[in-house]
PDB file of C-alpha atoms in Angstrom:
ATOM      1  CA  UNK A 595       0.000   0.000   0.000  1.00  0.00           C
ATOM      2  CA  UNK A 596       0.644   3.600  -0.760  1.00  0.00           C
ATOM      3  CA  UNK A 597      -2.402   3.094  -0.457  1.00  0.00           C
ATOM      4  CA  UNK A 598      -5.339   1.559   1.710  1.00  0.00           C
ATOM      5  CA  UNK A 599      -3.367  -0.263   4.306  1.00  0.00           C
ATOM      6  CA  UNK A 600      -2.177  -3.601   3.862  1.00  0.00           C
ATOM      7  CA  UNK A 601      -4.536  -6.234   5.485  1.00  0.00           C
ATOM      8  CA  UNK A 602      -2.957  -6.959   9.131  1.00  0.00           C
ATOM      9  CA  UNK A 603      -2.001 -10.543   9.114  1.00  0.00           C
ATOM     10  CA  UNK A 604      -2.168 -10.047  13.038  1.00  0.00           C
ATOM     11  CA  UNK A 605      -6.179  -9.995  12.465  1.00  0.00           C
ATOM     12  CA  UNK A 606      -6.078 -13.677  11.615  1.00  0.00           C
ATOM     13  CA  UNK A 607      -2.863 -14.721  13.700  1.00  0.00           C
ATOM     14  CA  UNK A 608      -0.857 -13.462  16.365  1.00  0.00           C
ATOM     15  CA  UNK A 609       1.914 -11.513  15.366  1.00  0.00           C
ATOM     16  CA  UNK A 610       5.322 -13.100  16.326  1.00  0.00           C
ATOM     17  CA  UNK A 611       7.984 -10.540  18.482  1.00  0.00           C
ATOM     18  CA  UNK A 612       6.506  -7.013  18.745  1.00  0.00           C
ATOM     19  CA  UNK A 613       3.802  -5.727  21.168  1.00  0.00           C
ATOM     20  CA  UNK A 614       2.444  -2.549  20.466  1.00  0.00           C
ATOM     21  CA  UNK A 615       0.003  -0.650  23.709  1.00  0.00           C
ATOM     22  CA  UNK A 616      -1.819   2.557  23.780  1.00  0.00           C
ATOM     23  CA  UNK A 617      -0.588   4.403  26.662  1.00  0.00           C
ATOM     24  CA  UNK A 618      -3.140   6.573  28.734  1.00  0.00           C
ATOM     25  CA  UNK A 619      -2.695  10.329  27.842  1.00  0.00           C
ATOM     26  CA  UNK A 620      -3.018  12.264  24.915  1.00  0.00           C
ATOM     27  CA  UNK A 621       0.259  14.462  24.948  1.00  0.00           C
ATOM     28  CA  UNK A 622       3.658  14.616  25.017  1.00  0.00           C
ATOM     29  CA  UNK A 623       4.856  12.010  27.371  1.00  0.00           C
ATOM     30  CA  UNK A 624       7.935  11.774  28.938  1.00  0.00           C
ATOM     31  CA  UNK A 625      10.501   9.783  27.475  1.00  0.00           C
ATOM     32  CA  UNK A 626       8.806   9.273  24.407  1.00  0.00           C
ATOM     33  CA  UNK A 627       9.677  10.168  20.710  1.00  0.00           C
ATOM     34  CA  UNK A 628       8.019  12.138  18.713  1.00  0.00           C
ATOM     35  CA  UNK A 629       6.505  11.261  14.970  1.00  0.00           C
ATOM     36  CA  UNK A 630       3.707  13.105  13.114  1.00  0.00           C
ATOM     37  CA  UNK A 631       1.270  13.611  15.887  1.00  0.00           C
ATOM     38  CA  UNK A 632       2.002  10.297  17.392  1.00  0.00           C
ATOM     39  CA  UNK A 633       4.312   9.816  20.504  1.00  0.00           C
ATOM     40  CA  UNK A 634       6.260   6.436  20.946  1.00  0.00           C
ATOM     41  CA  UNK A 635       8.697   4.318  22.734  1.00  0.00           C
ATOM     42  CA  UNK A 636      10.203   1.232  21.857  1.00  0.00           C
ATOM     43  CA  UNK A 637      11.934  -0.947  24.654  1.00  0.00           C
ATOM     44  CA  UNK A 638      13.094  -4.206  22.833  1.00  0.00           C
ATOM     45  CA  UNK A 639       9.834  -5.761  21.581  1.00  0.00           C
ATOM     46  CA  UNK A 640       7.541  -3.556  23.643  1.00  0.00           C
ATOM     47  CA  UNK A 641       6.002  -0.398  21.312  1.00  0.00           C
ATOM     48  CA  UNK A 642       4.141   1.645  23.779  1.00  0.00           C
ATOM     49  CA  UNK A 643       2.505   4.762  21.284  1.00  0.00           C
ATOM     50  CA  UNK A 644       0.043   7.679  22.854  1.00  0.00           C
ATOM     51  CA  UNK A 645      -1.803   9.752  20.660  1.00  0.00           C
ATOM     52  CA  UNK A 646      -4.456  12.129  20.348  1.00  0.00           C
ATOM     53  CA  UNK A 647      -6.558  10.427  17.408  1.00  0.00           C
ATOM     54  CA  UNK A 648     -10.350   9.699  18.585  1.00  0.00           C
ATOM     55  CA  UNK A 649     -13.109   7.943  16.994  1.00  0.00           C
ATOM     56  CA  UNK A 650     -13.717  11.116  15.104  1.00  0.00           C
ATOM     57  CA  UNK A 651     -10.934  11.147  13.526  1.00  0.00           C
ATOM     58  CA  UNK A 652      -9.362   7.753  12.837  1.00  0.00           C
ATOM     59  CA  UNK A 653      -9.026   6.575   9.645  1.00  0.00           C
ATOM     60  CA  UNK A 654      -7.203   4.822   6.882  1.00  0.00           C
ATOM     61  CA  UNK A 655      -5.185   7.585   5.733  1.00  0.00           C
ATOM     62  CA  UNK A 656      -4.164   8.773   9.318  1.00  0.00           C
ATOM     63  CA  UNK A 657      -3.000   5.221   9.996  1.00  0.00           C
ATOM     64  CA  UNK A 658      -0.957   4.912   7.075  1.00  0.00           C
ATOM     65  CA  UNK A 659       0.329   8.276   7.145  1.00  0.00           C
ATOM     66  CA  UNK A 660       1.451   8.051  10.865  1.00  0.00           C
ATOM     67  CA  UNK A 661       3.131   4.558  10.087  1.00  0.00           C
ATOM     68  CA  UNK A 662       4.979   5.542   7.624  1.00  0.00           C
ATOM     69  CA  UNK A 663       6.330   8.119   9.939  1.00  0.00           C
ATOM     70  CA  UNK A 664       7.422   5.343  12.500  1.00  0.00           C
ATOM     71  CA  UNK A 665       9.047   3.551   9.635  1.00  0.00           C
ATOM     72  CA  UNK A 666      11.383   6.722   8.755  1.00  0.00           C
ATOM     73  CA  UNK A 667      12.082   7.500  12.843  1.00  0.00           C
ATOM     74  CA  UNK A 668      13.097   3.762  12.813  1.00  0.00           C
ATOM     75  CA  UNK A 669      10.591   3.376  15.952  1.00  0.00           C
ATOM     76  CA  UNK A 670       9.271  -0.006  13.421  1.00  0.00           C
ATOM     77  CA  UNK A 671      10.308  -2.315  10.551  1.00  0.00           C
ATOM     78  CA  UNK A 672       8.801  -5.247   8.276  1.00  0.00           C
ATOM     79  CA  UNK A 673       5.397  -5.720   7.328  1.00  0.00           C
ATOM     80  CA  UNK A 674       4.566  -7.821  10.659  1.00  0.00           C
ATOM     81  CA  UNK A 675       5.130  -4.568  12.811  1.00  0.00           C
ATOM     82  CA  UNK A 676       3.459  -2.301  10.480  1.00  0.00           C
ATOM     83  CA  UNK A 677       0.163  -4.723  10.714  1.00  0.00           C
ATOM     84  CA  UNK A 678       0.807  -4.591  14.347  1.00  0.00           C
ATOM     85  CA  UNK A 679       1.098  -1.359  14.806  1.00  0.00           C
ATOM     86  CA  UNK A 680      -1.462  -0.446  12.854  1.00  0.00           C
ATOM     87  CA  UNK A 681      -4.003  -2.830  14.743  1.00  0.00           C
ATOM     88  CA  UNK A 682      -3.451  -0.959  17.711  1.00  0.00           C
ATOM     89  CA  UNK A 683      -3.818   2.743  16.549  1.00  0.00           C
ATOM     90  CA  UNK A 684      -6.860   1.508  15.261  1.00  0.00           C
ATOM     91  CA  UNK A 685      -8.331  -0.407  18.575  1.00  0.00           C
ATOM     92  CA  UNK A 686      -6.571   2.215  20.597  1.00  0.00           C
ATOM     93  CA  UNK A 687      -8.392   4.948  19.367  1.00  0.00           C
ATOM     94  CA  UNK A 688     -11.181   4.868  22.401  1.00  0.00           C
ATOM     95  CA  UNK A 689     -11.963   1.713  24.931  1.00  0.00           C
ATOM     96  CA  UNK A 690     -14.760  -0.211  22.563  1.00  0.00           C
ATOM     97  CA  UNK A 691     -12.937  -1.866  19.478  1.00  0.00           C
ATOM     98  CA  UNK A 692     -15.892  -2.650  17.915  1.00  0.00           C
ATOM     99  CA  UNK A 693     -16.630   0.971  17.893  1.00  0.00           C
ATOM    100  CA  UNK A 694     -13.182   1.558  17.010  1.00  0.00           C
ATOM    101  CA  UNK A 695     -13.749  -0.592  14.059  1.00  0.00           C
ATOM    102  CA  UNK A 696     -16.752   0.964  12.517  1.00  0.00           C
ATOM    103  CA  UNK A 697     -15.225   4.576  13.164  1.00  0.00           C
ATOM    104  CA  UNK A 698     -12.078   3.973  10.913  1.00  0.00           C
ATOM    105  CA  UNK A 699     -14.560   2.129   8.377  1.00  0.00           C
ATOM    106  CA  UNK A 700     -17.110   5.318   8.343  1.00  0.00           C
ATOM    107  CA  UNK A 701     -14.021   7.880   8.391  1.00  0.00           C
ATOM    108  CA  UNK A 702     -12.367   5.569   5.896  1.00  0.00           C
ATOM    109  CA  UNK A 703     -15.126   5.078   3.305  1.00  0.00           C
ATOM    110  CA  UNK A 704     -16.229   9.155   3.638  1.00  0.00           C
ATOM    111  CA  UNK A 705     -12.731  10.560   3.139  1.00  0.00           C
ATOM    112  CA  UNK A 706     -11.677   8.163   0.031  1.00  0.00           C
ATOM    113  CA  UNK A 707     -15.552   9.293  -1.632  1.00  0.00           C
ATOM    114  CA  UNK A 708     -14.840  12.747  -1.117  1.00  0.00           C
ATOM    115  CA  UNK A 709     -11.916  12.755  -2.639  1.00  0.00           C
ATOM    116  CA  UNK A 710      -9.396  14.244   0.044  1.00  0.00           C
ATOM    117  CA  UNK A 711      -6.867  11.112   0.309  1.00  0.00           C
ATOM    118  CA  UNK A 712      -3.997  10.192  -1.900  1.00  0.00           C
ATOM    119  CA  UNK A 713      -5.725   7.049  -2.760  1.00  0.00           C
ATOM    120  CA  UNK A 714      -9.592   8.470  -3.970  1.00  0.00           C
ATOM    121  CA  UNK A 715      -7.908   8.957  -7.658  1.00  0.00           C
ATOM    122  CA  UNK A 716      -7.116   5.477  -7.427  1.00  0.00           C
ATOM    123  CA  UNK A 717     -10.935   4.082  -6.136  1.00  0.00           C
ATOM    124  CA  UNK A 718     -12.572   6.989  -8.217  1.00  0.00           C
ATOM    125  CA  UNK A 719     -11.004   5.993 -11.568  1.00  0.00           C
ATOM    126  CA  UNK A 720     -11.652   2.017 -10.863  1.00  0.00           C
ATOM    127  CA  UNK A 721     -14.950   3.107 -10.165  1.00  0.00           C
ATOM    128  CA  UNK A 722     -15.065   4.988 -13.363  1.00  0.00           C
ATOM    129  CA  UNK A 723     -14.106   1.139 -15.579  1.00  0.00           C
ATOM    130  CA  UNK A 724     -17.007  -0.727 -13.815  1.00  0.00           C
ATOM    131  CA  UNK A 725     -19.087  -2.407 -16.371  1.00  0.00           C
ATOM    132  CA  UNK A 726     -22.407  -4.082 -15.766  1.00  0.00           C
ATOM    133  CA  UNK A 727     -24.502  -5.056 -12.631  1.00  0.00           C
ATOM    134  CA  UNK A 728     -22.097  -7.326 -10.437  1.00  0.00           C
ATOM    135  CA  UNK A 729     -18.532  -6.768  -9.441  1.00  0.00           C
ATOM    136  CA  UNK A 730     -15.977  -9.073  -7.559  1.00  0.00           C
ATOM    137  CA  UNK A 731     -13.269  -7.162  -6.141  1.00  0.00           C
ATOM    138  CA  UNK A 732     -10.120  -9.804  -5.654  1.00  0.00           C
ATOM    139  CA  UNK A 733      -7.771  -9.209  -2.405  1.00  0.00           C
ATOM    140  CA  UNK A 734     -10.432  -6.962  -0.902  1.00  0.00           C
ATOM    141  CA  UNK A 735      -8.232  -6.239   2.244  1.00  0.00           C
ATOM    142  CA  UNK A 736     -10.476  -3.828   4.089  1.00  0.00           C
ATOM    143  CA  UNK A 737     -12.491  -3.764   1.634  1.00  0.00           C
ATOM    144  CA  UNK A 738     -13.262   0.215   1.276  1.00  0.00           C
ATOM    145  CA  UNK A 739     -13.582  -0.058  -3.059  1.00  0.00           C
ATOM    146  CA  UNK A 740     -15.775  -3.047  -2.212  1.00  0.00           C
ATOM    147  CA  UNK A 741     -18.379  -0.384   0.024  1.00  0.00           C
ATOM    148  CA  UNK A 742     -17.811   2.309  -2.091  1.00  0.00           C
ATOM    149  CA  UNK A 743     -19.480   0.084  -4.824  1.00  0.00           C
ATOM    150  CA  UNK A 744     -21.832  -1.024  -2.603  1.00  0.00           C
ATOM    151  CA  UNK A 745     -23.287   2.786  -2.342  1.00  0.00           C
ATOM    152  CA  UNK A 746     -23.118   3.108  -6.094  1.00  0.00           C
ATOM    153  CA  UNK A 747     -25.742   0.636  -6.350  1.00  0.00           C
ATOM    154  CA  UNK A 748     -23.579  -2.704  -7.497  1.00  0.00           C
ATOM    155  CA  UNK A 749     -24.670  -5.872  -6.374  1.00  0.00           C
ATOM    156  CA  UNK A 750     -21.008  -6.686  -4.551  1.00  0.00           C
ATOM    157  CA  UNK A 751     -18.462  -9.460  -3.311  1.00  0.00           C
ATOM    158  CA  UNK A 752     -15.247  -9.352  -1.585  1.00  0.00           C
ATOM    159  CA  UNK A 753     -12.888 -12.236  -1.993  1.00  0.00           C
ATOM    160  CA  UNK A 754      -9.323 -12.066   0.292  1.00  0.00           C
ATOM    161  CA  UNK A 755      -7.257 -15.140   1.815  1.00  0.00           C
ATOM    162  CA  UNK A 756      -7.578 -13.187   5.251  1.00  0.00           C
ATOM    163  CA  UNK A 757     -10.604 -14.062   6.790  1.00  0.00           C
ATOM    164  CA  UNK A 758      -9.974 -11.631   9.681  1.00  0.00           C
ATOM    165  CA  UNK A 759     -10.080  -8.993   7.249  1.00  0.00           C
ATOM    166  CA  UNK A 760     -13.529  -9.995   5.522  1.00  0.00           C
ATOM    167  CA  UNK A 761     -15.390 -10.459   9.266  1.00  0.00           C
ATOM    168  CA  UNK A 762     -14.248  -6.726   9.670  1.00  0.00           C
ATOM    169  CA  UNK A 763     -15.915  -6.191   6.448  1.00  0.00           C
ATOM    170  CA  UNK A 764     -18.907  -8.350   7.086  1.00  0.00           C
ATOM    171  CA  UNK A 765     -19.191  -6.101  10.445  1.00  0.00           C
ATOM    172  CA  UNK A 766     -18.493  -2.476   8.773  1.00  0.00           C
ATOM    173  CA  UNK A 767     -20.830  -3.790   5.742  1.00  0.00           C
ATOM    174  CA  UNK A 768     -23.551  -4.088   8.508  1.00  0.00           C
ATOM    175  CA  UNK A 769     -22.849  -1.348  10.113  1.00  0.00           C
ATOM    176  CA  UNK A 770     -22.800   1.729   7.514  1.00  0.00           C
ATOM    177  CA  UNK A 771     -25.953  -0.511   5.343  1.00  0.00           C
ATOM    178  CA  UNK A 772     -23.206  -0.658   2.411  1.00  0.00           C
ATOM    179  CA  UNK A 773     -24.417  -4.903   1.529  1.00  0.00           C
ATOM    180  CA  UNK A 774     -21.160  -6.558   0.484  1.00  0.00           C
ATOM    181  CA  UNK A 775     -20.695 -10.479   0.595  1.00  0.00           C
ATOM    182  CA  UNK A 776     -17.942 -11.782   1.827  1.00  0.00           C
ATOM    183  CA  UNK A 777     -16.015 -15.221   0.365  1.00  0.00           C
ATOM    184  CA  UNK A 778     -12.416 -16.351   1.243  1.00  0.00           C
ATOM    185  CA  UNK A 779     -10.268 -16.856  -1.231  1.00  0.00           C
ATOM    186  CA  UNK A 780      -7.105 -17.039  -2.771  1.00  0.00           C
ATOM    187  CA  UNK A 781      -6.221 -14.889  -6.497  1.00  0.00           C
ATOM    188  CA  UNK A 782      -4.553 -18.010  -7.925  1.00  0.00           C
ATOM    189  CA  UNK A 783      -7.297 -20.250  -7.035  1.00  0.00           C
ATOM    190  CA  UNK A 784     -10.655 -18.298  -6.802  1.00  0.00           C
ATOM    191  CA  UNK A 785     -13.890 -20.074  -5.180  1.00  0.00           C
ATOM    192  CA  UNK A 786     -15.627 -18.973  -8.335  1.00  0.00           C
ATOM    193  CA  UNK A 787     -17.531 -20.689 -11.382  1.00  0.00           C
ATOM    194  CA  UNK A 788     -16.719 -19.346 -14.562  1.00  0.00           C
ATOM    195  CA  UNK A 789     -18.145 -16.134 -16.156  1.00  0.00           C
ATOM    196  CA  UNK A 790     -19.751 -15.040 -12.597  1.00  0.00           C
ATOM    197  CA  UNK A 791     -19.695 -11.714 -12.484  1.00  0.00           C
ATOM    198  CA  UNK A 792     -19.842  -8.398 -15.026  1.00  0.00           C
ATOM    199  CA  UNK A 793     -16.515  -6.900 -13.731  1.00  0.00           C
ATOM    200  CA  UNK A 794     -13.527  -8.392 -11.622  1.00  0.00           C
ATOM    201  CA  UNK A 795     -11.692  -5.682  -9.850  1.00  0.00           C
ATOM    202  CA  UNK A 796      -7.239  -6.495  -8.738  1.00  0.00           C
ATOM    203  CA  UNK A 797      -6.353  -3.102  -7.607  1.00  0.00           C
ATOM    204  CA  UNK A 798      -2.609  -2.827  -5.722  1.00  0.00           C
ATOM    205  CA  UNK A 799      -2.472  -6.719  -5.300  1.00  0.00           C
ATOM    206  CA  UNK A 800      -0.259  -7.955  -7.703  1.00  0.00           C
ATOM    207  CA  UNK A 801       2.826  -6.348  -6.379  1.00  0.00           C
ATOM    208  CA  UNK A 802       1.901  -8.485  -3.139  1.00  0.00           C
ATOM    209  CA  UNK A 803       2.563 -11.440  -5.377  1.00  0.00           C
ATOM    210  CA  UNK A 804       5.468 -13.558  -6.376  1.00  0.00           C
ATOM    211  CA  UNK A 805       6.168 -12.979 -10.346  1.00  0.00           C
ATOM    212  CA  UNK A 806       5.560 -16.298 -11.714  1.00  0.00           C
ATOM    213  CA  UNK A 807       2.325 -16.335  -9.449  1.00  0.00           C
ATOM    214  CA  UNK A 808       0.777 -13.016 -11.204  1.00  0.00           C
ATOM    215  CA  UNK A 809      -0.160 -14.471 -15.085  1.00  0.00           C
ATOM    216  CA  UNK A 810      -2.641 -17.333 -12.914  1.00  0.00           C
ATOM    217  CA  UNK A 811      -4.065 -14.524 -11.023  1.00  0.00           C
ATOM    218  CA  UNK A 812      -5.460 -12.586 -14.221  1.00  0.00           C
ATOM    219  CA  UNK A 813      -5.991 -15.649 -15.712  1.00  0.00           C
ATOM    220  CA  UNK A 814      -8.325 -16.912 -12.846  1.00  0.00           C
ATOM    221  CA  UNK A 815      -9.697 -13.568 -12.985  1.00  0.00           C
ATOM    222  CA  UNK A 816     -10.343 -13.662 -16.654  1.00  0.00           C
ATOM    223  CA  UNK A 817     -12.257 -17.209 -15.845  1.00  0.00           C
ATOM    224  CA  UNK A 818     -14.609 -15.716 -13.480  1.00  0.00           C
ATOM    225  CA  UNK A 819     -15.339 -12.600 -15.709  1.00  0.00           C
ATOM    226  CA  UNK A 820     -17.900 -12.049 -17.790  1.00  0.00           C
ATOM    227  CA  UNK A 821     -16.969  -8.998 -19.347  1.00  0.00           C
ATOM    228  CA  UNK A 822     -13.801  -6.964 -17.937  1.00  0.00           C
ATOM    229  CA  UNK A 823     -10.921  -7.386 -15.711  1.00  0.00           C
ATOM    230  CA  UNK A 824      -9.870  -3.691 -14.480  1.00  0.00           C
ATOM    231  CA  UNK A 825      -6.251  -4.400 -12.778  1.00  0.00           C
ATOM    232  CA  UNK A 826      -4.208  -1.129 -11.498  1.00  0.00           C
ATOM    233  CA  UNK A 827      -0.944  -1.585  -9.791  1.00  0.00           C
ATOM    234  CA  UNK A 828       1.527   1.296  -8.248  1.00  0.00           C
ATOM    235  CA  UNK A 829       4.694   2.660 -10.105  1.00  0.00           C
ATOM    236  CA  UNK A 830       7.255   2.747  -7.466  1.00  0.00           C
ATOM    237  CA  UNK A 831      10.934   3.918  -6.547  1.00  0.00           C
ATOM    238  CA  UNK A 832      11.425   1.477  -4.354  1.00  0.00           C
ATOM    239  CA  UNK A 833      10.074  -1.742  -3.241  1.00  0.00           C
ATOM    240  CA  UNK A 834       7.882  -1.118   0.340  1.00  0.00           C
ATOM    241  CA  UNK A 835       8.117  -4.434   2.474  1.00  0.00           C
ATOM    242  CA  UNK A 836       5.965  -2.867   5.155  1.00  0.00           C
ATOM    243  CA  UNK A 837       3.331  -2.642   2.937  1.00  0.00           C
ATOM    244  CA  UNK A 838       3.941  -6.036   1.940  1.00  0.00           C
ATOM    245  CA  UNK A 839       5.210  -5.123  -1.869  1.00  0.00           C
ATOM    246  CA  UNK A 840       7.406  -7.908  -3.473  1.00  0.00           C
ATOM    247  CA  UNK A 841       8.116  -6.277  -6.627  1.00  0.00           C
ATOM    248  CA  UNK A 842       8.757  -3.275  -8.775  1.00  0.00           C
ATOM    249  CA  UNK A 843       6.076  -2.914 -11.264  1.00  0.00           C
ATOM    250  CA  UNK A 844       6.381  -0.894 -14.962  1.00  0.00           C
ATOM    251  CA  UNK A 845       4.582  -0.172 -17.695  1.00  0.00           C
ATOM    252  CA  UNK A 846       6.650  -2.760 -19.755  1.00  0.00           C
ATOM    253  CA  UNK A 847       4.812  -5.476 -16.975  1.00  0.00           C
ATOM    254  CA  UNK A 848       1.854  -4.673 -17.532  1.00  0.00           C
ATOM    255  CA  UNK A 849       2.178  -5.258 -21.752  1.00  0.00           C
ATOM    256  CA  UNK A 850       3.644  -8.674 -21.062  1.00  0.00           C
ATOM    257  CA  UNK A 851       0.545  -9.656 -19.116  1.00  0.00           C
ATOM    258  CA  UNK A 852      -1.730  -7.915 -21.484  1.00  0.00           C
ATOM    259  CA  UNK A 853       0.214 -10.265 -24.164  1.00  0.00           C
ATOM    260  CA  UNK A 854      -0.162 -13.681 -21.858  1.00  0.00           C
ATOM    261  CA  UNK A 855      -3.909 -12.733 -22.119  1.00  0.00           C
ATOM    262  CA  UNK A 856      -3.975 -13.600 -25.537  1.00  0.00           C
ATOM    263  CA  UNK A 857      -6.864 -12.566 -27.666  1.00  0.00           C
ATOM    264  CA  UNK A 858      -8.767 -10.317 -24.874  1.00  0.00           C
ATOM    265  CA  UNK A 859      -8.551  -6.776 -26.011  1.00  0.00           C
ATOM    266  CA  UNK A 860      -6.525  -4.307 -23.325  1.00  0.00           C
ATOM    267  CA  UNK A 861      -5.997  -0.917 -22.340  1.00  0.00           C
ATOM    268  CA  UNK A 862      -3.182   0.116 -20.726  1.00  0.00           C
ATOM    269  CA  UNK A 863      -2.816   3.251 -19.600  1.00  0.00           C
ATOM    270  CA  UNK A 864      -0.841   5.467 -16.676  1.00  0.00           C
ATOM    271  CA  UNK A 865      -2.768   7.303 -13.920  1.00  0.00           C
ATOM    272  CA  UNK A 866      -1.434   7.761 -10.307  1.00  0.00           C
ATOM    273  CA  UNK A 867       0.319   4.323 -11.344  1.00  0.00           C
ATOM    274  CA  UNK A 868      -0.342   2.095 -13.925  1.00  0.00           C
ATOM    275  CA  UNK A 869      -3.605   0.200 -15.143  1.00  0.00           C
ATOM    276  CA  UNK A 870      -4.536  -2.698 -17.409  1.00  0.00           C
ATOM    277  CA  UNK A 871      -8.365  -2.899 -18.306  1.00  0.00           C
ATOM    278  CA  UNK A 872      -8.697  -6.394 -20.201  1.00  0.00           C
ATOM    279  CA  UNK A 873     -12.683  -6.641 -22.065  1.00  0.00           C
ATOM    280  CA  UNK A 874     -13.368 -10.259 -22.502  1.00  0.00           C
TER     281      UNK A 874
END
């Protein structure tokens, strides 16, 4: 992720080594660090964070943004304290993680809609390549594009191979009357019949994936397709292993795939990172 942030593995299993807490107060704390608006302090594999971020305010963007601060101040490192972390700025924002939970959905959801994140170009333009009635979106993670569609009117499901992740969305879908269902399920192997729905959705997965592992993932979306594939991936400097990112992704990868498609027409085309629309 640059992007929505990367489903916490910790939701489904324990996170090995580093403990993260929410400290009581809201300010500057003694012997603590200071990052963005968050305070920390890191004793071996203790993270102890305070912070002044309510359910009011909590959201996708803060989280990632605020993260990504730790990762610079070296307070954490790896995509297994990142999840971590981020689990707990989440539940720590007031004493009810359930309502914790539907806060950063709600803030989440309203904020990438409106347009003032780095990542609404992103959900806006995928949006924007939706064809038909019924649209799978493929490594869901929180599943935010997933609602968004939901509120457009689409007739939704959410596949991901963290079920953790999907009960959150089951709850949030619930919550904020956005109907979503959920399935669990892996992009190289998809619980699918063929041709079931108008529109498949893979937005920022496939840098999650090995390389030989990404021409069976649009393939098995292709199979479940009736009429497009909309795939968009980020053009980065760097790989991000926080986020989870395995590889550097270009324009000239997203040709070959188009190619191992075969006689599908595509559209590729650049727009904050790259996309590959594929009409079946």
């Amino acid at each position: 992720m640059s992007t929505a942030t990367a489903l916490p593995a910790a939701l489904s299993t324990p996170t090995r080594g580093l403990v993260v807490e929410t400290v009581s107060g809201r300010s500057a704390v003694a012997g603590f660090r200071g990052s963005g608006r968050l305070r920390w302090r890191r004793s071996g594999d203790l993270l102890e964070l305070a912070h002044p971020y309510g359910p009011r305010d909590i959201s996708d963007s803060v989280v990632v943004g605020e993260l990504t601060a730790l990762v610079s101040a070296g307070a954490i490192a790896g995509q297994e304290e990142f999840e971590a972390a981020a689990v707990e700025l989440i539940t720590g924002c007031t004493a009810d993680s359930d309502e914790a939970w539907v806060a950063f959905y709600r803030n989440s959801v309203r904020e990438l809609r409106d347009g003032s994140v780095p990542f609404s170009p992103i959900h806006r333009r995928a949006r924007g390549l939706l064809v038909g009635e019924s649209v799978l979106e493929v490594g869901s993670c929180f599943g935010f594009f997933a609602l968004q569609c939901a509120g457009d009117g689409f007739a939704v499901t959410a596949t991901d191979i963290c079920q953790g992740a999907l009960d959150l969305l089951g709850r949030a879908s619930s919550s904020l009357n956005l109907p979503v269902t959920t399935v669990p399920g892996d992009v190289r192997r998809l619980p699918f019949t063929d041709d079931s729905f108008d529109t498949v959705t893979i937005l920022h997965l496939l840098e999650h994936l090995p390389a030989d592992d990404v021409c069976t993932a649009i393939a098995e979306c292709c199979r479940v397709a009736r009429s497009r594939v909309v795939v968009a991936v980020p053009y980065e400097d760097e790989v991000c292993p926080h986020f989870g990112h395995l590889e550097l992704l270009r324009e000239a990868d997203l040709r070959q795939w188009a190619q191992a498609v075969g006689e599908h027409r595509t559209t590729i085309f650049a727009d904050h990172g790259g996309w590959l629309v594929i009409d079946l």
